[in-house]
Amino acid sequence: MKRKSLSLDHIAADRALRNEQDREYRESLEIDKAKRKERLDKERQQQEFEFRTQQRLYIITCFRATLNPDDYQQSPAKSVVIQIRFPGGERLITSFTPEDRIEKLFEAAHLHPDCPFFFKLHASYPRKELHAIPFWSQNIAAAHQGDAPGLPPPENQIKMSPEMEKRPWLRSFGEAGLKGRTVVLLEAID
């Protein structure tokens, strides 16, 4: 009789051990599933971020394709000569009439092969920002700056400040105070 109870104890211990192993396996499986889901979520977020970035760069690339370099060549007939200095030290010299919109400076900068996708323009002396970037480009740059993998996509529109409501990129070179020869510094935005 003792032998039978020993084997029942042994069977109960084996069952308890088996149940403990099954529980640990299920817990381990759940942890592995959670880690896999987290890894897949991070990969998906990274892919979505890269897709949003590609969309923004595609818009700028399409814009650049619409520009005609002949419209921005230096001409003696034009009295506003602008030298744009790029972050890497490269320079672009172009000219405009005082009646041209200052937005044309933004367009001319985009024609240079070393021009970054997103940038600001500053008059070199006295150093002040030139509001030559059109609103659509400012929106894209703001979305690009506020975007990161793992974050929800940023709002695609920045708030228009009172200065922006005046649409300074539509001013003429004369209205912006740019005349004669001027050096403009191009600052890349990451």
C-alpha positions as a LaTeX table, in Angstrom:
\begin{tabular}{lrrr}
\hline
Residue & $x$ (\AA) & $y$ (\AA) & $z$ (\AA) \\
\hline
Met1 & 0.00 & 0.00 & 0.00 \\
Lys2 & 2.82 & 2.34 & 0.82 \\
Arg3 & 4.24 & 1.79 & $-2.58$ \\
Lys4 & 0.99 & 2.92 & $-4.22$ \\
Ser5 & 0.83 & 6.14 & $-2.22$ \\
Leu6 & 4.44 & 6.89 & $-3.07$ \\
Ser7 & 3.68 & 6.65 & $-6.72$ \\
Leu8 & 0.59 & 8.86 & $-6.25$ \\
Asp9 & 2.80 & 11.43 & $-4.52$ \\
His10 & 5.30 & 11.08 & $-7.34$ \\
Ile11 & 2.54 & 11.56 & $-9.95$ \\
Ala12 & 1.20 & 14.63 & $-8.09$ \\
Ala13 & 4.72 & 16.10 & $-7.89$ \\
Asp14 & 5.23 & 15.41 & $-11.61$ \\
Arg15 & 1.90 & 17.11 & $-12.40$ \\
Ala16 & 2.79 & 20.10 & $-10.24$ \\
Leu17 & 6.16 & 20.34 & $-11.94$ \\
Arg18 & 4.54 & 20.02 & $-15.36$ \\
Asn19 & 1.96 & 22.72 & $-14.49$ \\
Glu20 & 4.75 & 25.02 & $-13.25$ \\
Gln21 & 6.73 & 24.45 & $-16.47$ \\
Asp22 & 3.63 & 25.10 & $-18.59$ \\
Arg23 & 2.94 & 28.34 & $-16.69$ \\
Glu24 & 6.54 & 29.51 & $-17.11$ \\
Tyr25 & 6.40 & 28.61 & $-20.82$ \\
Arg26 & 3.19 & 30.62 & $-21.30$ \\
Glu27 & 4.70 & 33.59 & $-19.44$ \\
Ser28 & 7.86 & 33.37 & $-21.54$ \\
Leu29 & 5.76 & 33.11 & $-24.70$ \\
Glu30 & 3.77 & 36.22 & $-23.72$ \\
Ile31 & 7.00 & 38.14 & $-23.04$ \\
Asp32 & 8.38 & 37.07 & $-26.43$ \\
Lys33 & 5.13 & 38.10 & $-28.15$ \\
Ala34 & 5.22 & 41.50 & $-26.42$ \\
Lys35 & 8.86 & 42.04 & $-27.44$ \\
Arg36 & 8.08 & 41.04 & $-31.05$ \\
Lys37 & 5.06 & 43.36 & $-31.13$ \\
Glu38 & 7.17 & 46.20 & $-29.73$ \\
Arg39 & 9.91 & 45.57 & $-32.33$ \\
Leu40 & 7.35 & 45.43 & $-35.16$ \\
Asp41 & 5.70 & 48.64 & $-33.89$ \\
Lys42 & 9.07 & 50.41 & $-33.86$ \\
Glu43 & 9.82 & 49.16 & $-37.39$ \\
Arg44 & 6.39 & 50.34 & $-38.58$ \\
Gln45 & 6.87 & 53.74 & $-36.93$ \\
Gln46 & 10.32 & 54.07 & $-38.53$ \\
Gln47 & 8.88 & 53.16 & $-41.94$ \\
Glu48 & 6.06 & 55.68 & $-41.53$ \\
Phe49 & 8.57 & 58.36 & $-40.50$ \\
Glu50 & 10.76 & 57.58 & $-43.52$ \\
Phe51 & 7.70 & 57.69 & $-45.79$ \\
Arg52 & 6.65 & 61.11 & $-44.42$ \\
Thr53 & 10.22 & 62.36 & $-44.88$ \\
Gln54 & 10.30 & 61.06 & $-48.47$ \\
Gln55 & 6.99 & 62.79 & $-49.17$ \\
Arg56 & 8.37 & 66.14 & $-47.98$ \\
Leu57 & 11.59 & 65.76 & $-49.94$ \\
Tyr58 & 9.60 & 64.74 & $-53.02$ \\
Ile59 & 7.52 & 67.93 & $-52.82$ \\
Ile60 & 10.70 & 70.05 & $-52.68$ \\
Thr61 & 12.28 & 68.01 & $-55.50$ \\
Cys62 & 9.20 & 68.55 & $-57.68$ \\
Phe63 & 9.29 & 72.26 & $-56.89$ \\
Arg64 & 12.95 & 72.41 & $-57.89$ \\
Ala65 & 12.13 & 70.65 & $-61.16$ \\
Thr66 & 9.71 & 73.44 & $-62.07$ \\
Leu67 & 12.38 & 76.15 & $-61.79$ \\
Asn68 & 14.09 & 77.42 & $-64.91$ \\
Pro69 & 17.77 & 78.28 & $-64.25$ \\
Asp70 & 17.72 & 80.86 & $-67.06$ \\
Asp71 & 15.30 & 82.99 & $-65.02$ \\
Tyr72 & 17.90 & 83.43 & $-62.28$ \\
Gln73 & 21.08 & 84.23 & $-64.20$ \\
Gln74 & 23.05 & 87.32 & $-63.33$ \\
Ser75 & 22.18 & 90.14 & $-65.69$ \\
Pro76 & 23.70 & 93.63 & $-65.95$ \\
Ala77 & 20.21 & 95.01 & $-66.58$ \\
Lys78 & 19.16 & 94.02 & $-63.07$ \\
Ser79 & 20.34 & 96.28 & $-60.29$ \\
Val80 & 20.03 & 94.05 & $-57.18$ \\
Val81 & 22.96 & 91.62 & $-57.07$ \\
Ile82 & 22.75 & 88.94 & $-54.40$ \\
Gln83 & 25.54 & 86.59 & $-53.39$ \\
Ile84 & 24.15 & 83.57 & $-51.54$ \\
Arg85 & 26.65 & 81.78 & $-49.29$ \\
Phe86 & 25.86 & 78.16 & $-48.57$ \\
Pro87 & 26.86 & 76.33 & $-45.36$ \\
Gly88 & 29.69 & 74.46 & $-47.12$ \\
Gly89 & 31.27 & 77.69 & $-48.38$ \\
Glu90 & 29.85 & 77.53 & $-51.91$ \\
Arg91 & 28.49 & 80.72 & $-53.44$ \\
Leu92 & 25.84 & 81.63 & $-55.94$ \\
Ile93 & 25.64 & 85.10 & $-57.47$ \\
Thr94 & 22.42 & 86.15 & $-59.11$ \\
Ser95 & 20.63 & 89.40 & $-59.81$ \\
Phe96 & 17.11 & 90.75 & $-59.62$ \\
Thr97 & 15.20 & 93.92 & $-60.30$ \\
Pro98 & 14.00 & 95.96 & $-57.29$ \\
Glu99 & 10.43 & 95.04 & $-58.30$ \\
Asp100 & 11.03 & 91.25 & $-58.22$ \\
Arg101 & 9.41 & 89.39 & $-55.34$ \\
Ile102 & 11.89 & 88.41 & $-52.62$ \\
Glu103 & 10.52 & 84.86 & $-52.94$ \\
Lys104 & 12.64 & 84.61 & $-56.10$ \\
Leu105 & 15.68 & 84.55 & $-53.81$ \\
Phe106 & 14.30 & 81.36 & $-52.23$ \\
Glu107 & 13.76 & 79.91 & $-55.70$ \\
Ala108 & 17.25 & 80.87 & $-56.89$ \\
Ala109 & 18.82 & 79.20 & $-53.84$ \\
His110 & 17.03 & 75.96 & $-54.67$ \\
Leu111 & 18.72 & 75.85 & $-58.06$ \\
His112 & 22.16 & 75.39 & $-56.51$ \\
Pro113 & 23.18 & 71.70 & $-56.23$ \\
Asp114 & 24.46 & 72.19 & $-52.66$ \\
Cys115 & 21.24 & 73.78 & $-51.42$ \\
Pro116 & 19.70 & 71.88 & $-48.49$ \\
Phe117 & 16.03 & 71.01 & $-48.67$ \\
Phe118 & 15.12 & 73.21 & $-45.69$ \\
Phe119 & 16.82 & 76.49 & $-44.87$ \\
Lys120 & 16.56 & 80.08 & $-43.67$ \\
Leu121 & 18.04 & 83.13 & $-45.35$ \\
His122 & 19.81 & 85.92 & $-43.45$ \\
Ala123 & 21.14 & 89.23 & $-44.65$ \\
Ser124 & 24.81 & 89.26 & $-43.63$ \\
Tyr125 & 24.97 & 92.84 & $-42.39$ \\
Pro126 & 23.15 & 93.80 & $-40.34$ \\
Arg127 & 22.37 & 90.14 & $-39.65$ \\
Lys128 & 18.63 & 89.68 & $-39.85$ \\
Glu129 & 16.39 & 86.97 & $-41.18$ \\
Leu130 & 14.99 & 87.59 & $-44.63$ \\
His131 & 11.43 & 86.36 & $-44.80$ \\
Ala132 & 11.77 & 85.04 & $-48.34$ \\
Ile133 & 10.52 & 81.51 & $-47.66$ \\
Pro134 & 6.94 & 80.96 & $-48.86$ \\
Phe135 & 4.36 & 79.67 & $-46.40$ \\
Trp136 & 4.03 & 76.24 & $-48.07$ \\
Ser137 & 7.76 & 75.61 & $-47.60$ \\
Gln138 & 7.67 & 76.85 & $-44.01$ \\
Asn139 & 4.87 & 74.38 & $-43.26$ \\
Ile140 & 6.83 & 71.50 & $-44.73$ \\
Ala141 & 9.99 & 72.50 & $-42.85$ \\
Ala142 & 8.07 & 72.84 & $-39.56$ \\
Ala143 & 6.51 & 69.41 & $-40.04$ \\
His144 & 9.92 & 67.99 & $-40.88$ \\
Gln145 & 11.52 & 69.49 & $-37.78$ \\
Gly146 & 8.74 & 68.30 & $-35.47$ \\
Asp147 & 8.69 & 64.76 & $-36.82$ \\
Ala148 & 10.45 & 61.75 & $-35.36$ \\
Pro149 & 9.95 & 57.98 & $-35.36$ \\
Gly150 & 7.55 & 56.92 & $-32.63$ \\
Leu151 & 5.76 & 60.25 & $-32.51$ \\
Pro152 & 2.40 & 60.85 & $-34.16$ \\
Pro153 & 2.73 & 62.74 & $-37.45$ \\
Pro154 & 2.99 & 66.47 & $-36.74$ \\
Glu155 & 0.32 & 68.88 & $-37.78$ \\
Asn156 & 1.12 & 69.85 & $-41.33$ \\
Gln157 & 0.39 & 73.50 & $-40.74$ \\
Ile158 & 2.14 & 76.04 & $-38.59$ \\
Lys159 & 0.27 & 78.95 & $-37.09$ \\
Met160 & 0.55 & 82.12 & $-39.10$ \\
Ser161 & 2.05 & 84.88 & $-37.00$ \\
Pro162 & 1.04 & 88.52 & $-37.55$ \\
Glu163 & 4.32 & 88.98 & $-39.47$ \\
Met164 & 3.46 & 85.98 & $-41.64$ \\
Glu165 & $-0.04$ & 87.30 & $-42.35$ \\
Lys166 & 1.64 & 90.17 & $-44.16$ \\
Arg167 & 3.10 & 87.56 & $-46.52$ \\
Pro168 & 6.65 & 88.98 & $-46.44$ \\
Trp169 & 7.84 & 86.61 & $-49.17$ \\
Leu170 & 5.66 & 88.52 & $-51.61$ \\
Arg171 & 7.43 & 91.83 & $-50.93$ \\
Ser172 & 9.73 & 93.19 & $-53.56$ \\
Phe173 & 13.49 & 93.43 & $-53.09$ \\
Gly174 & 13.05 & 97.20 & $-52.82$ \\
Glu175 & 10.41 & 96.84 & $-50.09$ \\
Ala176 & 12.69 & 94.42 & $-48.21$ \\
Gly177 & 15.50 & 96.98 & $-48.31$ \\
Leu178 & 17.75 & 94.90 & $-50.53$ \\
Lys179 & 19.53 & 97.00 & $-53.13$ \\
Gly180 & 22.87 & 97.13 & $-54.84$ \\
Arg181 & 25.15 & 94.27 & $-53.82$ \\
Thr182 & 24.09 & 92.14 & $-50.86$ \\
Val183 & 25.48 & 89.00 & $-49.26$ \\
Val184 & 22.87 & 86.54 & $-48.02$ \\
Leu185 & 23.74 & 83.65 & $-45.72$ \\
Leu186 & 21.84 & 80.40 & $-46.16$ \\
Glu187 & 21.36 & 78.47 & $-42.89$ \\
Ala188 & 20.40 & 74.82 & $-43.19$ \\
Ile189 & 17.54 & 73.56 & $-41.00$ \\
Asp190 & 17.82 & 69.96 & $-39.86$ \\
\hline
\end{tabular}
